[in-house]
């Protein structure tokens, strides 16, 4: 059998599990050299957060209908927008539109939350609500790339890849960066890829936005379960393949992709031992499943994602993303915002609250940074009659746990909710703050590529000290 045939056969038998793109070894500034790219590393400084769970709301949630109430819109409903507009995305801009949802204050903090999120409202004292987010992308593709990678124009490593590159993983038998049901469009794999960082740091996808929950429960990762060879036979093939790669490496002066390929085979083999149990929620109690809404049709899909994220987090996965997406953007409501936002919120409200309560009950919330965000917000004026357009100039996200300050509101938009006017927090600032909460200095977490040092925040970014607990 030829060398190529042996390599192909062995790769298929171990199931590359989406890891075939691994191409190099880490060269993080200040990190000790290692032959294992995902080995745990010390942070730049002690920090509260050990891991991140990122809850991504695809399409752009309307901040003025969820966490940023605007009494001025109630008064001026139906009137023309009185301030200059930057947005040039739609041709159907109409008049101001009040929120169709009621806001009430909740918890000891008294933070207002709309009727769209009654369950999350019960956790409001754990939230740090950031009302002054700013991005540069008006379209979904550019805005999503910037939220996930820091750039809305170029292919760059994702946030999860930078975190994994800086800290390594706590569990060598599972990927350090997992993305659950990622969206297939608006950048696709670029939103969780490693770009020029070593391929060891790219996200491992579990399904995609078009996959059904039944399909994922049966086979969350392709080739995960081995049914043809014993562990001993697999180990023999793995050692044979590694030796072939080492022999091939002798012919090359510098080809780190070969060592990374060996590492990917090793991880794929180890995942078959631990991942099937980690990715199965069937052993969870009925009370836990009900907490996440898995017993209800409307919340089952995202509830499964959130429960799976908790299971991966407690097993040492460093960065986990859950995506509320589908065959279309779940929150991109240019029309019928009242009906459609209500439908989208019902799918995620109970699962998100369940995740926060579960993490807190298990003592994990203090060291797990939970981030809830869409790629931008929506406009205070109408689009297509009774919807809202894209708005990257001032919108809301929130954090919980992981050293973020609970029960607080940071920043503000103007009285219409169009521009961020107080404590503006650009996406570069968000990334700098997330890295800081993980113990990483965003100015020092760099990677040499193409003759220059790159970082997640490029030449920008400041840590928002006021949201640190």
Tab-separated table of N, CA and C in Angstrom, residues 104-235:
chain	number	residue	atom	x	y	z
A	104	UNK	N	-40.130	46.462	32.946
A	104	UNK	CA	-40.289	46.514	34.395
A	104	UNK	C	-38.924	46.332	35.044
A	105	UNK	N	-38.762	46.943	36.221
A	105	UNK	CA	-37.520	46.795	36.970
A	105	UNK	C	-37.559	45.491	37.768
A	106	UNK	N	-36.393	44.855	37.870
A	106	UNK	CA	-36.324	43.541	38.513
A	106	UNK	C	-35.146	43.477	39.473
A	107	UNK	N	-35.264	42.589	40.447
A	107	UNK	CA	-34.177	42.310	41.359
A	107	UNK	C	-33.847	43.458	42.282
A	108	UNK	N	-32.841	43.241	43.108
A	108	UNK	CA	-32.389	44.291	44.006
A	108	UNK	C	-31.731	45.433	43.242
A	109	UNK	N	-31.163	45.118	42.084
A	109	UNK	CA	-30.490	46.141	41.270
A	109	UNK	C	-31.491	47.049	40.579
A	110	UNK	N	-32.711	46.591	40.370
A	110	UNK	CA	-33.730	47.400	39.705
A	110	UNK	C	-33.472	47.638	38.236
A	111	UNK	N	-32.702	46.763	37.603
A	111	UNK	CA	-32.411	46.926	36.172
A	111	UNK	C	-33.671	46.612	35.362
A	112	UNK	N	-34.074	47.502	34.446
A	112	UNK	CA	-35.282	47.235	33.650
A	112	UNK	C	-35.030	46.209	32.548
A	113	UNK	N	-35.969	45.300	32.407
A	113	UNK	CA	-35.935	44.271	31.365
A	113	UNK	C	-37.329	44.205	30.769
A	114	UNK	N	-37.400	44.012	29.462
A	114	UNK	CA	-38.711	43.977	28.818
A	114	UNK	C	-39.396	42.641	29.050
A	115	UNK	N	-40.665	42.611	28.710
A	115	UNK	CA	-41.464	41.393	28.887
A	115	UNK	C	-41.010	40.259	27.974
A	116	UNK	N	-40.090	40.530	27.056
A	116	UNK	CA	-39.560	39.476	26.192
A	116	UNK	C	-38.743	38.454	26.974
A	117	UNK	N	-38.153	38.862	28.101
A	117	UNK	CA	-37.239	37.992	28.833
A	117	UNK	C	-37.644	37.858	30.300
A	118	UNK	N	-38.793	37.261	30.590
A	118	UNK	CA	-39.226	37.131	31.988
A	118	UNK	C	-38.316	36.239	32.817
A	119	UNK	N	-37.746	35.198	32.217
A	119	UNK	CA	-36.871	34.303	32.972
A	119	UNK	C	-35.489	34.902	33.195
A	120	UNK	N	-34.923	35.507	32.164
A	120	UNK	CA	-33.637	36.180	32.332
A	120	UNK	C	-33.771	37.323	33.328
A	121	UNK	N	-34.926	37.983	33.344
A	121	UNK	CA	-35.154	39.067	34.296
A	121	UNK	C	-34.991	38.593	35.733
A	122	UNK	N	-35.301	37.326	35.989
A	122	UNK	CA	-35.126	36.775	37.318
A	122	UNK	C	-33.669	36.595	37.707
A	123	UNK	N	-32.764	36.719	36.746
A	123	UNK	CA	-31.326	36.595	36.999
A	123	UNK	C	-30.623	37.944	36.864
A	124	UNK	N	-31.383	39.033	36.822
A	124	UNK	CA	-30.815	40.330	36.460
A	124	UNK	C	-29.735	40.793	37.436
A	125	UNK	N	-29.799	40.366	38.697
A	125	UNK	CA	-28.782	40.782	39.662
A	125	UNK	C	-27.428	40.126	39.399
A	126	UNK	N	-27.380	39.164	38.480
A	126	UNK	CA	-26.112	38.552	38.075
A	126	UNK	C	-25.569	39.157	36.787
A	127	UNK	N	-26.340	40.062	36.156
A	127	UNK	CA	-25.955	40.580	34.845
A	127	UNK	C	-25.198	41.898	34.960
A	128	UNK	N	-24.262	42.076	34.039
A	128	UNK	CA	-23.635	43.369	33.793
A	128	UNK	C	-24.099	43.794	32.402
A	129	UNK	N	-25.064	44.696	32.357
A	129	UNK	CA	-25.694	45.100	31.098
A	129	UNK	C	-24.905	46.266	30.496
A	130	UNK	N	-24.403	46.066	29.293
A	130	UNK	CA	-23.602	47.082	28.602
A	130	UNK	C	-24.463	47.678	27.495
A	131	UNK	N	-24.875	48.941	27.668
A	131	UNK	CA	-25.821	49.580	26.740
A	131	UNK	C	-25.129	50.461	25.706
A	132	UNK	N	-23.825	50.466	25.650
A	132	UNK	CA	-23.113	51.435	24.801
A	132	UNK	C	-22.190	50.775	23.796
A	133	UNK	N	-22.557	49.575	23.323
A	133	UNK	CA	-21.728	48.886	22.341
A	133	UNK	C	-21.742	49.618	20.998
A	134	UNK	N	-20.595	49.577	20.322
A	134	UNK	CA	-20.437	50.214	19.015
A	134	UNK	C	-19.617	49.295	18.119
A	135	UNK	N	-20.075	49.121	16.886
A	135	UNK	CA	-19.312	48.372	15.890
A	135	UNK	C	-19.196	49.165	14.611
A	136	UNK	N	-18.549	48.582	13.613
A	136	UNK	CA	-18.321	49.278	12.341
A	136	UNK	C	-19.091	48.673	11.174
A	137	UNK	N	-19.591	47.465	11.331
A	137	UNK	CA	-20.253	46.796	10.215
A	137	UNK	C	-21.748	47.008	10.230
A	138	UNK	N	-22.298	47.505	9.115
A	138	UNK	CA	-23.744	47.699	8.987
A	138	UNK	C	-24.415	46.435	8.472
A	139	UNK	N	-23.721	45.640	7.674
A	139	UNK	CA	-24.288	44.402	7.154
A	139	UNK	C	-23.946	43.256	8.094
A	140	UNK	N	-24.690	42.169	7.990
A	140	UNK	CA	-24.495	41.041	8.897
A	140	UNK	C	-23.095	40.451	8.786
A	141	UNK	N	-22.621	40.236	7.560
A	141	UNK	CA	-21.323	39.594	7.378
A	141	UNK	C	-20.201	40.347	8.049
A	142	UNK	N	-20.100	41.648	7.765
A	142	UNK	CA	-19.036	42.443	8.355
A	142	UNK	C	-19.163	42.559	9.863
A	143	UNK	N	-20.402	42.769	10.335
A	143	UNK	CA	-20.615	42.920	11.779
A	143	UNK	C	-20.312	41.625	12.525
A	144	UNK	N	-20.697	40.491	11.959
A	144	UNK	CA	-20.404	39.214	12.606
A	144	UNK	C	-18.917	38.947	12.651
A	145	UNK	N	-18.222	39.227	11.558
A	145	UNK	CA	-16.774	39.021	11.551
A	145	UNK	C	-16.104	39.872	12.624
A	146	UNK	N	-16.534	41.116	12.752
A	146	UNK	CA	-15.907	41.981	13.745
A	146	UNK	C	-16.200	41.505	15.161
A	147	UNK	N	-17.427	41.098	15.423
A	147	UNK	CA	-17.757	40.607	16.757
A	147	UNK	C	-16.955	39.361	17.097
A	148	UNK	N	-16.760	38.490	16.128
A	148	UNK	CA	-16.080	37.224	16.386
A	148	UNK	C	-14.560	37.290	16.231
A	149	UNK	N	-14.065	38.225	15.404
A	149	UNK	CA	-12.630	38.221	15.110
A	149	UNK	C	-11.948	39.562	15.319
A	150	UNK	N	-12.695	40.633	15.495
A	150	UNK	CA	-12.102	41.951	15.659
A	150	UNK	C	-11.978	42.737	14.377
A	151	UNK	N	-12.144	42.090	13.222
A	151	UNK	CA	-12.039	42.777	11.938
A	151	UNK	C	-13.302	42.548	11.130
A	152	UNK	N	-13.809	43.608	10.480
A	152	UNK	CA	-15.002	43.426	9.655
A	152	UNK	C	-14.656	43.382	8.168
A	153	UNK	N	-13.364	43.382	7.846
A	153	UNK	CA	-12.960	43.359	6.444
A	153	UNK	C	-11.990	42.232	6.111
A	154	UNK	N	-11.168	41.783	7.067
A	154	UNK	CA	-10.135	40.783	6.789
A	154	UNK	C	-10.402	39.492	7.565
A	155	UNK	N	-9.830	38.407	7.083
A	155	UNK	CA	-9.893	37.133	7.795
A	155	UNK	C	-8.876	37.152	8.919
A	156	UNK	N	-9.353	37.047	10.138
A	156	UNK	CA	-8.498	37.097	11.318
A	156	UNK	C	-8.888	35.972	12.284
A	157	UNK	N	-8.018	35.610	13.218
A	157	UNK	CA	-8.374	34.570	14.195
A	157	UNK	C	-9.559	35.002	15.052
A	158	UNK	N	-10.379	34.060	15.423
A	158	UNK	CA	-11.551	34.336	16.236
A	158	UNK	C	-11.158	34.538	17.698
A	159	UNK	N	-12.086	35.104	18.464
A	159	UNK	CA	-11.837	35.334	19.892
A	159	UNK	C	-11.489	34.026	20.582
A	160	UNK	N	-12.275	32.973	20.303
A	160	UNK	CA	-12.011	31.685	20.931
A	160	UNK	C	-10.630	31.159	20.615
A	161	UNK	N	-10.163	31.373	19.389
A	161	UNK	CA	-8.825	30.921	19.010
A	161	UNK	C	-7.753	31.680	19.787
A	162	UNK	N	-7.935	32.995	19.957
A	162	UNK	CA	-6.966	33.780	20.723
A	162	UNK	C	-6.933	33.338	22.180
A	163	UNK	N	-8.099	33.080	22.769
A	163	UNK	CA	-8.147	32.629	24.161
A	163	UNK	C	-7.440	31.288	24.315
A	164	UNK	N	-7.707	30.368	23.394
A	164	UNK	CA	-7.084	29.052	23.452
A	164	UNK	C	-5.579	29.150	23.224
A	165	UNK	N	-5.174	30.004	22.305
A	165	UNK	CA	-3.755	30.229	22.035
A	165	UNK	C	-3.046	30.780	23.264
A	166	UNK	N	-3.724	31.664	23.998
A	166	UNK	CA	-3.098	32.270	25.166
A	166	UNK	C	-3.051	31.376	26.384
A	167	UNK	N	-4.074	30.531	26.572
A	167	UNK	CA	-4.193	29.783	27.825
A	167	UNK	C	-4.111	28.269	27.671
A	168	UNK	N	-4.226	27.756	26.450
A	168	UNK	CA	-4.288	26.308	26.298
A	168	UNK	C	-5.599	25.773	26.832
A	169	UNK	N	-5.672	24.468	27.031
A	169	UNK	CA	-6.911	23.844	27.489
A	169	UNK	C	-6.677	23.097	28.791
A	170	UNK	N	-7.748	22.919	29.556
A	170	UNK	CA	-7.664	22.198	30.819
A	170	UNK	C	-7.886	20.699	30.653
A	171	UNK	N	-8.390	20.275	29.509
A	171	UNK	CA	-8.707	18.866	29.295
A	171	UNK	C	-8.134	18.434	27.947
A	172	UNK	N	-7.092	17.648	27.976
A	172	UNK	CA	-6.421	17.252	26.727
A	172	UNK	C	-7.229	16.237	25.931
A	173	UNK	N	-8.319	15.722	26.492
A	173	UNK	CA	-9.138	14.745	25.785
A	173	UNK	C	-10.319	15.360	25.047
A	174	UNK	N	-10.472	16.685	25.141
A	174	UNK	CA	-11.533	17.381	24.436
A	174	UNK	C	-10.948	18.602	23.742
A	175	UNK	N	-11.575	19.081	22.668
A	175	UNK	CA	-11.092	20.321	22.047
A	175	UNK	C	-11.189	21.470	23.040
A	176	UNK	N	-10.299	22.431	22.923
A	176	UNK	CA	-10.333	23.577	23.818
A	176	UNK	C	-11.337	24.634	23.426
A	177	UNK	N	-11.805	24.584	22.173
A	177	UNK	CA	-12.725	25.586	21.634
A	177	UNK	C	-13.791	24.850	20.844
A	178	UNK	N	-15.037	24.932	21.311
A	178	UNK	CA	-16.153	24.231	20.678
A	178	UNK	C	-17.229	25.241	20.312
A	179	UNK	N	-17.749	25.151	19.100
A	179	UNK	CA	-18.857	25.999	18.672
A	179	UNK	C	-20.039	25.099	18.322
A	180	UNK	N	-21.178	25.330	18.993
A	180	UNK	CA	-22.343	24.465	18.855
A	180	UNK	C	-23.331	25.081	17.866
A	181	UNK	N	-23.657	24.324	16.839
A	181	UNK	CA	-24.577	24.745	15.779
A	181	UNK	C	-24.225	26.127	15.213
A	182	UNK	N	-22.984	26.332	14.762
A	182	UNK	CA	-22.618	27.639	14.197
A	182	UNK	C	-23.365	27.903	12.899
A	183	UNK	N	-23.575	29.187	12.605
A	183	UNK	CA	-24.289	29.549	11.391
A	183	UNK	C	-23.450	29.229	10.157
A	184	UNK	N	-24.124	28.870	9.074
A	184	UNK	CA	-23.451	28.473	7.845
A	184	UNK	C	-23.097	29.662	6.957
A	185	UNK	N	-23.698	30.818	7.224
A	185	UNK	CA	-23.490	31.947	6.320
A	185	UNK	C	-22.950	33.156	7.070
A	186	UNK	N	-22.837	34.286	6.349
A	186	UNK	CA	-22.264	35.505	6.920
A	186	UNK	C	-20.878	35.247	7.507
A	187	UNK	N	-20.022	34.653	6.711
A	187	UNK	CA	-18.653	34.367	7.134
A	187	UNK	C	-18.414	32.920	7.467
A	188	UNK	N	-19.463	32.222	7.877
A	188	UNK	CA	-19.332	30.795	8.153
A	188	UNK	C	-18.173	30.473	9.075
A	189	UNK	N	-17.298	29.580	8.614
A	189	UNK	CA	-16.187	29.095	9.430
A	189	UNK	C	-15.190	30.188	9.795
A	190	UNK	N	-15.190	31.312	9.074
A	190	UNK	CA	-14.280	32.397	9.442
A	190	UNK	C	-14.589	32.934	10.835
A	191	UNK	N	-15.824	32.779	11.281
A	191	UNK	CA	-16.204	33.291	12.592
A	191	UNK	C	-15.683	32.435	13.740
A	192	UNK	N	-15.261	31.215	13.453
A	192	UNK	CA	-14.670	30.388	14.511
A	192	UNK	C	-13.349	29.759	14.071
A	193	UNK	N	-12.765	30.293	12.999
A	193	UNK	CA	-11.499	29.770	12.512
A	193	UNK	C	-10.303	30.401	13.212
A	194	UNK	N	-9.139	29.848	12.939
A	194	UNK	CA	-7.907	30.349	13.562
A	194	UNK	C	-7.085	31.201	12.617
A	195	UNK	N	-7.504	31.321	11.338
A	195	UNK	CA	-6.790	32.159	10.357
A	195	UNK	C	-5.309	31.812	10.360
A	196	UNK	N	-4.439	32.808	10.640
A	196	UNK	CA	-2.996	32.553	10.596
A	196	UNK	C	-2.449	31.966	11.896
A	197	UNK	N	-3.268	31.906	12.956
A	197	UNK	CA	-2.821	31.187	14.147
A	197	UNK	C	-2.721	29.698	13.816
A	198	UNK	N	-1.906	28.959	14.548
A	198	UNK	CA	-1.850	27.516	14.323
A	198	UNK	C	-3.237	26.887	14.325
A	199	UNK	N	-3.433	25.943	13.436
A	199	UNK	CA	-4.742	25.331	13.286
A	199	UNK	C	-5.237	24.617	14.519
A	200	UNK	N	-4.353	24.315	15.464
A	200	UNK	CA	-4.766	23.676	16.709
A	200	UNK	C	-5.767	24.512	17.475
A	201	UNK	N	-5.835	25.808	17.185
A	201	UNK	CA	-6.660	26.712	17.966
A	201	UNK	C	-7.992	27.057	17.306
A	202	UNK	N	-8.303	26.443	16.186
A	202	UNK	CA	-9.586	26.712	15.568
A	202	UNK	C	-10.700	26.018	16.349
A	203	UNK	N	-11.917	26.494	16.188
A	203	UNK	CA	-13.054	25.888	16.865
A	203	UNK	C	-13.427	24.554	16.241
A	204	UNK	N	-13.903	23.654	17.072
A	204	UNK	CA	-14.442	22.377	16.604
A	204	UNK	C	-15.962	22.490	16.571
A	205	UNK	N	-16.574	22.393	15.399
A	205	UNK	CA	-18.031	22.574	15.317
A	205	UNK	C	-18.790	21.320	15.722
A	206	UNK	N	-19.892	21.521	16.402
A	206	UNK	CA	-20.858	20.460	16.659
A	206	UNK	C	-22.085	20.788	15.825
A	207	UNK	N	-22.216	20.118	14.699
A	207	UNK	CA	-23.311	20.384	13.784
A	207	UNK	C	-23.183	21.751	13.147
A	208	UNK	N	-24.323	22.282	12.717
A	208	UNK	CA	-24.392	23.614	12.137
A	208	UNK	C	-25.818	24.117	12.275
A	209	UNK	N	-26.046	25.337	11.847
A	209	UNK	CA	-27.353	25.965	12.057
A	209	UNK	C	-28.489	25.256	11.334
A	210	UNK	N	-28.163	24.447	10.316
A	210	UNK	CA	-29.206	23.746	9.567
A	210	UNK	C	-29.464	22.342	10.098
A	211	UNK	N	-28.646	21.879	11.035
A	211	UNK	CA	-28.786	20.512	11.539
A	211	UNK	C	-29.944	20.416	12.526
A	212	UNK	N	-30.670	19.315	12.460
A	212	UNK	CA	-31.766	19.102	13.406
A	212	UNK	C	-31.220	18.586	14.730
A	213	UNK	N	-31.957	18.826	15.793
A	213	UNK	CA	-31.523	18.377	17.110
A	213	UNK	C	-31.445	16.863	17.181
A	214	UNK	N	-32.347	16.168	16.529
A	214	UNK	CA	-32.315	14.698	16.529
A	214	UNK	C	-31.032	14.190	15.890
A	215	UNK	N	-30.627	14.813	14.788
A	215	UNK	CA	-29.379	14.415	14.126
A	215	UNK	C	-28.186	14.614	15.048
A	216	UNK	N	-28.155	15.738	15.752
A	216	UNK	CA	-27.015	16.044	16.607
A	216	UNK	C	-26.978	15.154	17.843
A	217	UNK	N	-28.122	14.835	18.380
A	217	UNK	CA	-28.138	13.938	19.533
A	217	UNK	C	-27.596	12.563	19.168
A	218	UNK	N	-27.888	12.132	17.943
A	218	UNK	CA	-27.452	10.812	17.499
A	218	UNK	C	-25.979	10.810	17.131
A	219	UNK	N	-25.500	11.872	16.482
A	219	UNK	CA	-24.095	11.938	16.056
A	219	UNK	C	-23.631	13.389	16.113
A	220	UNK	N	-23.260	13.901	17.306
A	220	UNK	CA	-22.865	15.308	17.433
A	220	UNK	C	-21.615	15.664	16.638
A	221	UNK	N	-20.683	14.716	16.518
A	221	UNK	CA	-19.463	14.932	15.741
A	221	UNK	C	-19.247	13.710	14.856
A	222	UNK	N	-18.991	13.939	13.592
A	222	UNK	CA	-18.821	12.851	12.634
A	222	UNK	C	-17.636	11.973	13.018
A	223	UNK	N	-17.809	10.671	12.882
A	223	UNK	CA	-16.773	9.663	13.153
A	223	UNK	C	-16.373	9.611	14.627
A	224	UNK	N	-17.191	10.168	15.525
A	224	UNK	CA	-16.800	10.197	16.930
A	224	UNK	C	-16.742	8.804	17.538
A	225	UNK	N	-17.672	7.949	17.145
A	225	UNK	CA	-17.720	6.602	17.704
A	225	UNK	C	-17.050	5.615	16.763
A	226	UNK	N	-16.104	4.850	17.276
A	226	UNK	CA	-15.400	3.853	16.485
A	226	UNK	C	-16.114	2.507	16.593
A	227	UNK	N	-16.460	1.939	15.468
A	227	UNK	CA	-17.163	0.655	15.464
A	227	UNK	C	-16.408	-0.422	14.701
A	228	UNK	N	-15.206	-0.117	14.209
A	228	UNK	CA	-14.511	-1.068	13.335
A	228	UNK	C	-13.214	-1.608	13.916
A	229	UNK	N	-12.601	-0.900	14.884
A	229	UNK	CA	-11.308	-1.334	15.402
A	229	UNK	C	-11.276	-1.236	16.916
A	230	UNK	N	-10.482	-2.084	17.532
A	230	UNK	CA	-10.294	-2.018	18.980
A	230	UNK	C	-9.368	-0.850	19.307
A	231	UNK	N	-9.372	-0.371	20.550
A	231	UNK	CA	-8.437	0.687	20.939
A	231	UNK	C	-6.982	0.312	20.668
A	232	UNK	N	-6.644	-0.958	20.874
A	232	UNK	CA	-5.273	-1.392	20.601
A	232	UNK	C	-4.929	-1.278	19.132
A	233	UNK	N	-5.863	-1.662	18.265
A	233	UNK	CA	-5.622	-1.542	16.829
A	233	UNK	C	-5.501	-0.079	16.421
A	234	UNK	N	-6.345	0.758	17.011
A	234	UNK	CA	-6.260	2.184	16.701
A	234	UNK	C	-4.922	2.766	17.130
A	235	UNK	N	-4.482	2.385	18.356
A	235	UNK	CA	-3.197	2.880	18.839
A	235	UNK	C	-2.063	2.434	17.929
